[in-house]
Coordinates of C-alpha atoms and ligand atoms in Angstrom, one line a residue:
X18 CA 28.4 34.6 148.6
X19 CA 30.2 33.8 145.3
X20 CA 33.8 32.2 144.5
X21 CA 34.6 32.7 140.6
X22 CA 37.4 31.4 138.3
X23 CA 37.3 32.4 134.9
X24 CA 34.8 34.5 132.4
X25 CA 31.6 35.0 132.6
X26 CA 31.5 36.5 128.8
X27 CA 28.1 37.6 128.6
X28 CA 28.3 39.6 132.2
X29 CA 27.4 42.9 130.2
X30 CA 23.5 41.7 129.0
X31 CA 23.1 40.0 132.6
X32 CA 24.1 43.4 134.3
X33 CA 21.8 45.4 131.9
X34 CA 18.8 42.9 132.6
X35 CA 19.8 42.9 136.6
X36 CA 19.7 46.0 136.6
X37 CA 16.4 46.8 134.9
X38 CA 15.2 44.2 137.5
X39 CA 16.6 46.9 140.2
X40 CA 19.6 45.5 141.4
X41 CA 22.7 47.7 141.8
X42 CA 26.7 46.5 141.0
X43 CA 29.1 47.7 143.3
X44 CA 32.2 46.3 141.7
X45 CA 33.5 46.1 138.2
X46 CA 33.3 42.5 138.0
X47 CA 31.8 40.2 136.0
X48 CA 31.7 38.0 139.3
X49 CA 28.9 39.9 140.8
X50 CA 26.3 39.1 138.3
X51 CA 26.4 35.7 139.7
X52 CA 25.4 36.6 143.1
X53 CA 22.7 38.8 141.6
X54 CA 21.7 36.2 139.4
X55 CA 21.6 33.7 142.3
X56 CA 19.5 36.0 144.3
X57 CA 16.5 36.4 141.7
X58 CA 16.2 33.1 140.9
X59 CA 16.1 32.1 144.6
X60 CA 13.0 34.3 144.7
X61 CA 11.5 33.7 141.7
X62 CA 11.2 30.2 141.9
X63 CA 12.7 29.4 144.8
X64 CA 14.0 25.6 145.4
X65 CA 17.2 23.9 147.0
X66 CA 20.2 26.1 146.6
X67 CA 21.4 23.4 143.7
X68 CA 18.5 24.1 142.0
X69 CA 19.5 27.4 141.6
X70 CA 22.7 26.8 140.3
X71 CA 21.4 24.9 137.8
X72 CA 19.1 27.6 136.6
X73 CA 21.8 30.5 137.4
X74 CA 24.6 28.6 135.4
X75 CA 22.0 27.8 132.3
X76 CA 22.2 31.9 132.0
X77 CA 25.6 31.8 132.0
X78 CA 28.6 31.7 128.9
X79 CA 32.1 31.5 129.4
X80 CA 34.7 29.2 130.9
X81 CA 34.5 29.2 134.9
X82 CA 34.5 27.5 137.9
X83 CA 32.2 28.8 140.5
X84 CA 30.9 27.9 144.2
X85 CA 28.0 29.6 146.0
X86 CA 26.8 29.8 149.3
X87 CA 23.2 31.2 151.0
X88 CA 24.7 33.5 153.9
X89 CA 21.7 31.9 155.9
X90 CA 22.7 28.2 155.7
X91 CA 26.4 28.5 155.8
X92 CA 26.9 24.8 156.3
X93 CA 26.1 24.0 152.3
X94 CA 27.9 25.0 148.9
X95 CA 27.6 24.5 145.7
X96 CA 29.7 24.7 142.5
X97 CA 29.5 24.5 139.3
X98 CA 32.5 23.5 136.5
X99 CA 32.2 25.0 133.0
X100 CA 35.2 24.9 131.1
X101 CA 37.6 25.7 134.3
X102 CA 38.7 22.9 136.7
X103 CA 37.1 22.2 140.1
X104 CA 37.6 19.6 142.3
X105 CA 36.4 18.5 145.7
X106 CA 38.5 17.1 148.1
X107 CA 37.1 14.7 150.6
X108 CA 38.0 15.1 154.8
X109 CA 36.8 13.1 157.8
X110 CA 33.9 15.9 158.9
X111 CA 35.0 18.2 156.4
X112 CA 35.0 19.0 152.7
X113 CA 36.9 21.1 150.3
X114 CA 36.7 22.7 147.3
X115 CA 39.4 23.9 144.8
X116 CA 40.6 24.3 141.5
X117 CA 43.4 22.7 141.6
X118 CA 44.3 19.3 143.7
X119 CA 47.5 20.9 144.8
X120 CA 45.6 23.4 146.7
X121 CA 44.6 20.8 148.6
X122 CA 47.1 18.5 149.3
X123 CA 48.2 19.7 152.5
X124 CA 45.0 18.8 154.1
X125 CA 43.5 15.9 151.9
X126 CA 44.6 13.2 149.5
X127 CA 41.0 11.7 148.9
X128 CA 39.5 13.6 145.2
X129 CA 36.5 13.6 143.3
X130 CA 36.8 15.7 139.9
X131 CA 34.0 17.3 138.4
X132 CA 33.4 16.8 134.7
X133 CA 32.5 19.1 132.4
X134 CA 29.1 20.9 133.3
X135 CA 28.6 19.5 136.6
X136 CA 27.2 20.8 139.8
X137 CA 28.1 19.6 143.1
X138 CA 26.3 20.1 146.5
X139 CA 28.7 20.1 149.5
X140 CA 28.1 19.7 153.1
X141 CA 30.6 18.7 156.1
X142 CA 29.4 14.8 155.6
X143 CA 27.9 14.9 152.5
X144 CA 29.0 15.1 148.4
X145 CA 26.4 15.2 145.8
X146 CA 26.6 15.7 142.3
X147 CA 24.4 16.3 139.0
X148 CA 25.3 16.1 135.3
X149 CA 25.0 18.1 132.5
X150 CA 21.5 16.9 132.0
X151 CA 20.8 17.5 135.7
X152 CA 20.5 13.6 136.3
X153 CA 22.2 12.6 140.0
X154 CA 25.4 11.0 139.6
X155 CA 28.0 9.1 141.5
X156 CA 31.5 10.5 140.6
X157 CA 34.3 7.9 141.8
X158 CA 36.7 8.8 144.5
X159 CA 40.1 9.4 144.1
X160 CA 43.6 8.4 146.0
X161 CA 46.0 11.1 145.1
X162 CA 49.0 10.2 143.5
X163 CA 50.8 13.7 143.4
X164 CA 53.9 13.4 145.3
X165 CA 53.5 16.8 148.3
X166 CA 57.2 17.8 147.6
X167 CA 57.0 21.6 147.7
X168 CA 55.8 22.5 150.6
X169 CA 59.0 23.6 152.1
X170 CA 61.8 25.9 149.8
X171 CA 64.6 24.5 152.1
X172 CA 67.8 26.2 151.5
X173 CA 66.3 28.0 148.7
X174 CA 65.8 31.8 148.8
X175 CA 62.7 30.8 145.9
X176 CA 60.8 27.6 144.8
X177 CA 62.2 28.5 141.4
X178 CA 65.5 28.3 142.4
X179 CA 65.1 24.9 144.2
X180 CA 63.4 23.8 140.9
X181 CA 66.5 24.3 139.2
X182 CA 68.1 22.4 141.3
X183 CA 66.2 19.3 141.6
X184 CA 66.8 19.0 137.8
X185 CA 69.2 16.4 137.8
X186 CA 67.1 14.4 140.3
X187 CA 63.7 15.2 138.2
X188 CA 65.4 14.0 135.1
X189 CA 66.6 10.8 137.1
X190 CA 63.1 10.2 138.1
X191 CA 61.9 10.9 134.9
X192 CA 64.0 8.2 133.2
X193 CA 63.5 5.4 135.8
X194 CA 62.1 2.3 134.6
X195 CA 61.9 3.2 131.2
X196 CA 65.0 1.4 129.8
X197 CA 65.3 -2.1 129.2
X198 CA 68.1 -3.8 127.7
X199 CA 69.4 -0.6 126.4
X200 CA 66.1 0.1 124.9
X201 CA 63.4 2.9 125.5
X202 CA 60.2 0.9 126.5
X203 CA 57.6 3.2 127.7
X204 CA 55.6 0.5 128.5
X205 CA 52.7 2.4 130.7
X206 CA 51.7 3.8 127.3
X207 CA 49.5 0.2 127.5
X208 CA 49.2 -2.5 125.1
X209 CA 48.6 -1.4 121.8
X210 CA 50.6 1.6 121.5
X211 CA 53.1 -0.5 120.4
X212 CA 50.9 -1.5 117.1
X213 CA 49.2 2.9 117.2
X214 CA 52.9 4.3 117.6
X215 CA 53.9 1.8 114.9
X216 CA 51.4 3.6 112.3
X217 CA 52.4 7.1 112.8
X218 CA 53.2 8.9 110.0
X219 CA 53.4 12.6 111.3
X220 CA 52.7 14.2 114.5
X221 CA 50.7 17.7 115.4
X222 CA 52.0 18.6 118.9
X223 CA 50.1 21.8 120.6
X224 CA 51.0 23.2 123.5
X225 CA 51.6 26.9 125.3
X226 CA 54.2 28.9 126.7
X227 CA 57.5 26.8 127.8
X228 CA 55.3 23.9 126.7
X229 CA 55.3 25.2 123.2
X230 CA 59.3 25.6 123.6
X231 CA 59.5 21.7 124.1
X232 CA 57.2 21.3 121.7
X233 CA 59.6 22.9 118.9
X234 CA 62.9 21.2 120.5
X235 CA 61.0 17.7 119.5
X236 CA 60.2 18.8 116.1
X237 CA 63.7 18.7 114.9
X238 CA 64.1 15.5 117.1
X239 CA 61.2 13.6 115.6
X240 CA 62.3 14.5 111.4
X241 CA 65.7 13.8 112.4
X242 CA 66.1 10.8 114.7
X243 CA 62.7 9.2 113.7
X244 CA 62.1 10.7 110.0
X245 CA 58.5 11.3 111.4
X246 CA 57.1 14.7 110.1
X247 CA 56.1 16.9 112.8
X248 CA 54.1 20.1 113.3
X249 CA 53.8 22.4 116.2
X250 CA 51.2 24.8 117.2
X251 CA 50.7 27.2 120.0
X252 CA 47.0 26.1 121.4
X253 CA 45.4 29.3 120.8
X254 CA 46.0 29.7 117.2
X255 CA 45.5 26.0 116.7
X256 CA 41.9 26.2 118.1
X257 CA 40.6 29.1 116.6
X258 CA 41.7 27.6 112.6
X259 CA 40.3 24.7 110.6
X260 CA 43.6 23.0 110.2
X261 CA 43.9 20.3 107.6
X262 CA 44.1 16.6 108.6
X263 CA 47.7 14.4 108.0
X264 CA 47.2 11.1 107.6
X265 CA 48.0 8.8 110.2
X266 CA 48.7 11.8 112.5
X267 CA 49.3 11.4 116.2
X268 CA 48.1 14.4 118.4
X269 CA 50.3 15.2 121.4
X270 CA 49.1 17.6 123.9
X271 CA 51.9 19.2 126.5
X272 CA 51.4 20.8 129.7
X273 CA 52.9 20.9 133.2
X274 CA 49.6 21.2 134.7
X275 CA 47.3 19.3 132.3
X276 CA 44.7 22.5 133.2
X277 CA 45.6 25.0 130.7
X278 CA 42.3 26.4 129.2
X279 CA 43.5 26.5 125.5
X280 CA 45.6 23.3 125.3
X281 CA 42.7 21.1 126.7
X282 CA 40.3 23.1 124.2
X283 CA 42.4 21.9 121.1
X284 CA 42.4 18.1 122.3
X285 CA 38.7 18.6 122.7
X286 CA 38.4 20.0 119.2
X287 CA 40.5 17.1 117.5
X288 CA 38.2 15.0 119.4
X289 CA 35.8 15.6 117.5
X290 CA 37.4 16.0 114.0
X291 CA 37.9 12.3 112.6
X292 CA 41.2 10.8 111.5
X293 CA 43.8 11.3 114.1
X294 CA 44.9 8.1 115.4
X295 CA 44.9 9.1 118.9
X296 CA 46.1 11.7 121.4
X297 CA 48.8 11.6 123.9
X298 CA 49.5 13.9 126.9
X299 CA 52.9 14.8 128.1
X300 CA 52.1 16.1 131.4
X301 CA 53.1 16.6 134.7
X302 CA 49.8 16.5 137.2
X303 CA 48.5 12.8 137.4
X304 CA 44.4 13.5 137.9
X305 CA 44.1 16.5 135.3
X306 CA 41.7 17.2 132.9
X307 CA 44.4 16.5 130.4
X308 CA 45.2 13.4 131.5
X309 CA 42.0 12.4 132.3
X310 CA 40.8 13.4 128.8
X311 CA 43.7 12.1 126.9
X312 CA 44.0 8.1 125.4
X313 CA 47.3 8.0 126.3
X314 CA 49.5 9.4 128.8
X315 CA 53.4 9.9 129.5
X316 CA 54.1 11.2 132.8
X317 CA 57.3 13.7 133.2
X318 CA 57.8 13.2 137.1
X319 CA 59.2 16.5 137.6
X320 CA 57.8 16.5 141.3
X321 CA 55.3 19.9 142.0
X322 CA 56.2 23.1 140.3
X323 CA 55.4 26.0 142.4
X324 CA 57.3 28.7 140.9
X325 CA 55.0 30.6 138.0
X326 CA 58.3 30.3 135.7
X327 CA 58.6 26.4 134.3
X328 CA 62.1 25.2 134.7
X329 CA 62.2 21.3 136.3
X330 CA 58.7 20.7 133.9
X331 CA 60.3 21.5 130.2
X332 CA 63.1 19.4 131.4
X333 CA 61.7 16.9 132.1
X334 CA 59.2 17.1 129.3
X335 CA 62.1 17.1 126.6
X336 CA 63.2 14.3 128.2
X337 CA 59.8 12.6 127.8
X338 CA 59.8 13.6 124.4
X339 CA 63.1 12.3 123.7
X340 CA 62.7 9.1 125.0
X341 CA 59.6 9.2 122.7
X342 CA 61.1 10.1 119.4
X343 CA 63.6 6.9 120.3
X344 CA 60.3 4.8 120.5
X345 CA 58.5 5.9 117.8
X346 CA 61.8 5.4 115.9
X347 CA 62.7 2.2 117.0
X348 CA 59.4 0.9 116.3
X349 CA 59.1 2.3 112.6
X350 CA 63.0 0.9 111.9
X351 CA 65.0 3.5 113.3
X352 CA 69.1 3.2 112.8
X353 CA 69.9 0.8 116.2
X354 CA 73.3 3.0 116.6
X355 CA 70.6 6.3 117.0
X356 CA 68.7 4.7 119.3
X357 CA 72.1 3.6 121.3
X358 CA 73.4 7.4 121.3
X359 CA 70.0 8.6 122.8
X360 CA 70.0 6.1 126.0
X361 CA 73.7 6.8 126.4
X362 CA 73.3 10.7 126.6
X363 CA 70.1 10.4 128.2
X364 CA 71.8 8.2 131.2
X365 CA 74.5 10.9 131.5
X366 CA 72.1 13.7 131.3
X367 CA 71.3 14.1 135.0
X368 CA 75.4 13.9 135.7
X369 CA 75.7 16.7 133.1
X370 CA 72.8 18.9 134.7
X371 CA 75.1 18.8 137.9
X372 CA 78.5 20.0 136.1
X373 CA 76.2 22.6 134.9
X374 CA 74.8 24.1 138.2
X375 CA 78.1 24.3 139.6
X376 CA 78.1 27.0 137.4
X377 CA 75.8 29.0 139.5
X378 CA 78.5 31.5 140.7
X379 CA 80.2 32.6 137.5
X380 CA 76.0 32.9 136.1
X381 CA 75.8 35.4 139.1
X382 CA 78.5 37.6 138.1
X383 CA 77.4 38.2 134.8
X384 CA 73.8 39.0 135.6
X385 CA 75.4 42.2 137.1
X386 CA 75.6 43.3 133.4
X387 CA 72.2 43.2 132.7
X388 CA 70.6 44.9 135.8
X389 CA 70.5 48.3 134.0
X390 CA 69.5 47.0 130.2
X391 CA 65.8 47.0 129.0
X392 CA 66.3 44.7 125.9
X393 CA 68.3 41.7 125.3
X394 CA 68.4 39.3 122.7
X395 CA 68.4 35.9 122.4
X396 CA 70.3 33.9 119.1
X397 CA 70.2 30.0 118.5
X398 CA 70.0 27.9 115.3
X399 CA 68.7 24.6 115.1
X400 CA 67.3 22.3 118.3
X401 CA 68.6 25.8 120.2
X402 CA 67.1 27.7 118.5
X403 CA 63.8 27.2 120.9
X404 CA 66.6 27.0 123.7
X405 CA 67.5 30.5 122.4
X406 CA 63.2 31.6 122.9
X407 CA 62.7 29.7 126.3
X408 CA 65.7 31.8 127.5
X409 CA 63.7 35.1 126.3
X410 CA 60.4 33.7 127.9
X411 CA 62.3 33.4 131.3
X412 CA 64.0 36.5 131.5
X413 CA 60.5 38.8 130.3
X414 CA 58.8 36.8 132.5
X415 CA 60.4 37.3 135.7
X416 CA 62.9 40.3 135.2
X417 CA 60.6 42.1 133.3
X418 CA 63.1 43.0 130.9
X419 CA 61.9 43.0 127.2
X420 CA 63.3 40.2 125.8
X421 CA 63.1 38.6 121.9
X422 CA 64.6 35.6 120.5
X423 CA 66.3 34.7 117.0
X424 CA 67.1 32.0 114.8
X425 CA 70.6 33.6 114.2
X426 CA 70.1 32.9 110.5
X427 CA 67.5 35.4 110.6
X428 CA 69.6 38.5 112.4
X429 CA 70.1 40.3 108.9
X430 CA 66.8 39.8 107.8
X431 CA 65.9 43.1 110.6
X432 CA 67.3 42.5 114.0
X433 CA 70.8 43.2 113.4
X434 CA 69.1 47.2 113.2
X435 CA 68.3 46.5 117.2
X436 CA 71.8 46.4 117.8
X437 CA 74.1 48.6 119.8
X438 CA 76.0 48.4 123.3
X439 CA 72.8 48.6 125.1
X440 CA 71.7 45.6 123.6
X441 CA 73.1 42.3 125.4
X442 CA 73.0 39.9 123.1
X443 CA 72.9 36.0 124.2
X444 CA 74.0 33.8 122.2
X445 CA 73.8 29.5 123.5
X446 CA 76.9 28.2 120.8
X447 CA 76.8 24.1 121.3
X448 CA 79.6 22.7 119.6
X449 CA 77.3 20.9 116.7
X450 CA 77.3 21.3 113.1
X451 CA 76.1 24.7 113.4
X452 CA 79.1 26.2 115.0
X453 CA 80.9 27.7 112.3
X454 CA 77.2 29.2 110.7
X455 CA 77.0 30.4 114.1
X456 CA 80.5 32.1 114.1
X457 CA 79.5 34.0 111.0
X458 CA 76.4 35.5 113.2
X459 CA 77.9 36.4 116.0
X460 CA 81.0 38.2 113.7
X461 CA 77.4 40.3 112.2
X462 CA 76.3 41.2 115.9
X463 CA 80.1 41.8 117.1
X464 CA 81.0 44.3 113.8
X465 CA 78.2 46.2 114.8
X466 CA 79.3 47.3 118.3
X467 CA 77.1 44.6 120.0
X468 CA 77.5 43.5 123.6
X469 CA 77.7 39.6 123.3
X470 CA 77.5 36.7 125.7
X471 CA 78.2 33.3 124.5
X472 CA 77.0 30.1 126.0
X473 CA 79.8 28.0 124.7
X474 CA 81.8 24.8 125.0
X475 CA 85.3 24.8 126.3
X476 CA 86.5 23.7 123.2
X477 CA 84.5 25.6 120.5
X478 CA 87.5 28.1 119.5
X479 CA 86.2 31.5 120.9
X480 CA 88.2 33.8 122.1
X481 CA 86.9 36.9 124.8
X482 CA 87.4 40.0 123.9
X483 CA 86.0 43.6 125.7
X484 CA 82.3 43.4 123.8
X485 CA 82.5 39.3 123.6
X486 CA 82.4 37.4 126.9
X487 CA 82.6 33.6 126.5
X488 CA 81.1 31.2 129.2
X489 CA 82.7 28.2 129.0
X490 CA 80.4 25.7 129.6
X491 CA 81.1 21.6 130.0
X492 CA 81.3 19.5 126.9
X493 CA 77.9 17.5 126.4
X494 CA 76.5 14.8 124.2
X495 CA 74.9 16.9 121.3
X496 CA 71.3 14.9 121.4
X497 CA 71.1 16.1 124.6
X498 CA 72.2 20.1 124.7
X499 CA 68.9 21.6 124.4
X500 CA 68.2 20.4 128.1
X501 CA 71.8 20.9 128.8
X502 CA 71.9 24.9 127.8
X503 CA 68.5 25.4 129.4
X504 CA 70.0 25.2 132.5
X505 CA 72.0 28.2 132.2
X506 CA 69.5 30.0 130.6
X507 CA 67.1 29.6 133.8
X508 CA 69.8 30.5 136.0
X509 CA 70.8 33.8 133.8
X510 CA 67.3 35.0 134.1
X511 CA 66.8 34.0 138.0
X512 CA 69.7 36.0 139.2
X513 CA 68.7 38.9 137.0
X514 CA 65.3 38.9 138.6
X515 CA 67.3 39.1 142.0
X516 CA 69.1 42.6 141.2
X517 CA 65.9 43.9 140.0
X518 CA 63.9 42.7 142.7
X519 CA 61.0 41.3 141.1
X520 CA 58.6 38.7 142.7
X521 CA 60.7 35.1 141.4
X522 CA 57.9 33.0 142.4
X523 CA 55.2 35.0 141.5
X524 CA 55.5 37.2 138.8
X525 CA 53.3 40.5 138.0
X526 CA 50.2 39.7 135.8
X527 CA 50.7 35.8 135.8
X528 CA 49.0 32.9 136.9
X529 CA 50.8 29.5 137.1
X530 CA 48.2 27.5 135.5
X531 CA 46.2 29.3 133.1
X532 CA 42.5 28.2 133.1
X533 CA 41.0 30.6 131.3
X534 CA 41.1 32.3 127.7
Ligands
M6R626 O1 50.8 24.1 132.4 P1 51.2 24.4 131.0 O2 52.5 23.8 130.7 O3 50.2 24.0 130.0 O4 51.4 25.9 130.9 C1 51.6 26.6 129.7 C2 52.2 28.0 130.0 O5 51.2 28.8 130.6 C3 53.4 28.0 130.8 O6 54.4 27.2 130.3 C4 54.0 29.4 131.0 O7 54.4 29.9 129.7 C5 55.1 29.4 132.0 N1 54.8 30.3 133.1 C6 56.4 29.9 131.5 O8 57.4 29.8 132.4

């Protein structure tokens, strides 16, 4: 019997040599080789069960996870880690295997985690574990530190609605003793990142998805606040290219789960390539590969995220980066008064969140308008600008709805030909320096019989008209409004996902954590 998770990519030349061996598939899956696989070198050459593994994963290529078990000695399994988590959680009389601690939280706290290439041999009593090289290993235990929060949805109707919700308390948590003396400290980044951060003269972030979304945020908070160049990369492209090295570069990975197949490949790769000064992960699951594999580590405390759509994690992970850009400022001479606006709106951010949800009701309404619309567009310039895409993200993601984002600069350089009264077109309007450039845009998408929605403070000067409806939101310290107009953003999508009645929590096609390629 065979549990797999990931790709076995070279299933086609194992089922074509299985087969000339005489053994027949039954499913399309490149799954089944394993069991085949399993089988014939049990007979060939026989040997303890992890003794086949060994042989049967030295055949194998791909990024998996994968447990076996002989039908005829049920009381044994064993599994194997390439490239895809796996870890084993330790019982009185009982042990567990999973890809992911949280799975197992609800019946365990006690972890060992696999490392790369490993193979473990499970009984009811007994752990044992073999390297790469198939020497026998002891592999530490582990007390688990993630917080079991999520069990329950409460009053929710989804987990991703409660995750919107605990955003003001996530962000609170976040923040907690970080300060000191009105001054950002992070001091569990350990004792010489003081002197490391103090070097940095540009930083690569990679990430994926809504991680990627923080990621851009920060990179006009780090050349702004902390005059640190910055680049940003989605993972996959990252890892795949032979990017040139910036000197004294720091490499910051981001993920809520610290699995994600591609991001955890691109740390590995920088590993290897010399000159960056180090690598930090942003990350929300203490014990993760990321983590684990990182030299230095800021936690975002956003509590578990069960929903598949990331809401309380890219708060919490601008926050993180925030409160970084202040550090990495301060310590490489940084304007003091800077420094002094980002504690300030940081300490009123969670207060702010709150005015924000009360908004829930009003956000309701207006979803009504998009229940029978297949496109919608998103516009934001500046830090909102990836405000504007992580809006788009949510809304495809769990209304299903086709959804692109702007930089509202960019509408008549094509997308302005998208436009008509089917197209709803969202636009998040802070009142910054950008308002008036932003004025200009929306005038582009209103002259052309556009349907608009702006995401705008009280006092921004916008009047409603039949095509234009304004959403006046709270005023809000400008540093901060990227996580401030997320919020509405998350709730815009959720309720439109309710008249459509889509799966909130677990949208078609998608996998919360994405282990594989
Ligand atoms: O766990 P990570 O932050 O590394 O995950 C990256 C993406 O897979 C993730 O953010 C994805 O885009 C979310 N489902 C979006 O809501």
């Amino acid at each position: 019997m065979v549990v797999h998770n990931g790709i076995i990519e070279n299933h086609e030349p194992l089922c074509e040599q299985l087969r000339e061996r005489g053994y027949t598939f039954v499913t399309q899956t490149d799954t089944e080789v394993i069991a085949h696989l399993a089988h014939w070198e049990q007979r060939q050459q026989g040997g303890a069960l992890f003794e086949v593994m060994q042989r049967v994963v030295g055949a194998l290529r791909g990024a998996y996870g994968t447990v076996i078990m002989d039908i005829r000695d049920p009381s044994m399994l064993v599994a194997a880690r390439s490239g895809s988590p796996l870890v084993i959680g330790r019982g009185i009389g009982e042990n567990f295997l999973a890809s992911d601690q949280l799975a197992l939280l609800p019946v365990t706290r006690r972890f060992m985690f696999l490392e790369e290439g490993e193979i473990a041999e499970i009984t009811r009593r007994t752990v044992r574990v073999w390297d790469q090289a198939g020497e026998s290993v002891e592999r530490p235990e582990i007390e688990s530190q993630v917080k079991y929060d999520a069990g329950d949805k409460g009053l929710y109707r989804h987990y991703m609605q409660k995750e919107i919700f605990e955003q003001p308390q996530a962000i609170k948590n976040t923040l907690e003793g970080r300060f000191s003396h009105g001054e950002i400290t992070l001091s569990e980044l350990g004792d010489g990142a003081d002197a490391l951060l103090r070097q940095v003269q540009h930083v690569q972030i990679i990430a994926c998805g809504t991680s990627y979304h923080s990621a851009m945020v920060s990179r006009y908070w780090f050349e702004a606040m902390a005059g640190v160049p910055c680049d940003v990369e989605i993972a996959s492209e990252f890892r795949y290219r032979k990017p040139a090295m910036r000197p004294g570069s720091l490499l910051i990975t981001l993920s809520q789960s610290g699995e994600t197949a591609d991001t955890l490949a691109a740390l590995r790769l920088t590993k290897k390539a010399l000159g960056y000064l180090g690598s930090l992960a942003i990350c929300n699951v203490a014990g993760s590969s990321l983590v684990r594999e990182s030299d230095m580590v800021l936690m975002t405390r956003a509590g578990t995220e069960i929903g598949v759509a990331s809401t309380k994690a890219f708060t919490t992970q601008l926050t993180v980066l925030l409160m970084l850009v202040a550090r990495i400022g301060h310590l490489r001479g940084m304007d003091q008064e800077i420094e002094e606006d980002i504690v300030h709106a940081l300490q009123t951010l969670p207060s702010r969140i709150e005015q924000m949800l009360s908004l829930d009701k009003p956000i309701e309404t207006l979803a009504e308008g998009f229940s029978d619309k297949h496109h919608a567009l998103f516009l934001g310039r500046g830090d909102l600008y990836p405000i504007a895409m992580e809006g788009a993200l949510k809304l495809k993601e769990i209304s299903y709805i086709h959804a692109e984002a702007y930089a509202a600069g960019e509408l008549k350089h094509g997308p302005l030909a998208l436009i008509d009264a089917d197209m709803p077109v969202i636009v998040i309007a802070p009142n910054n320096e950008l308002l008036e450039k932003l004025k200009s845009n929306i005038e582009e998408v209103r002259a052309r019989g556009g349907l608009l929605y702006v995401f705008a403070e009280q006092d921004a000067g916008f009047t409603a008209s039949e095509n234009m409806k304004i959403i006046p939101l709270p005023r809000v310290e400008q540093i901060v409004a990227p996580i401030f107009y997320t919020v509405p953003m998350q709730l815009l999508a959720y309720h439109i996902s309710l008249i459509k009645g889509t799966d909130v929590d677990q949208p078609r096609n998608l996998a919360k954590s994405v282990t594989v390629e």
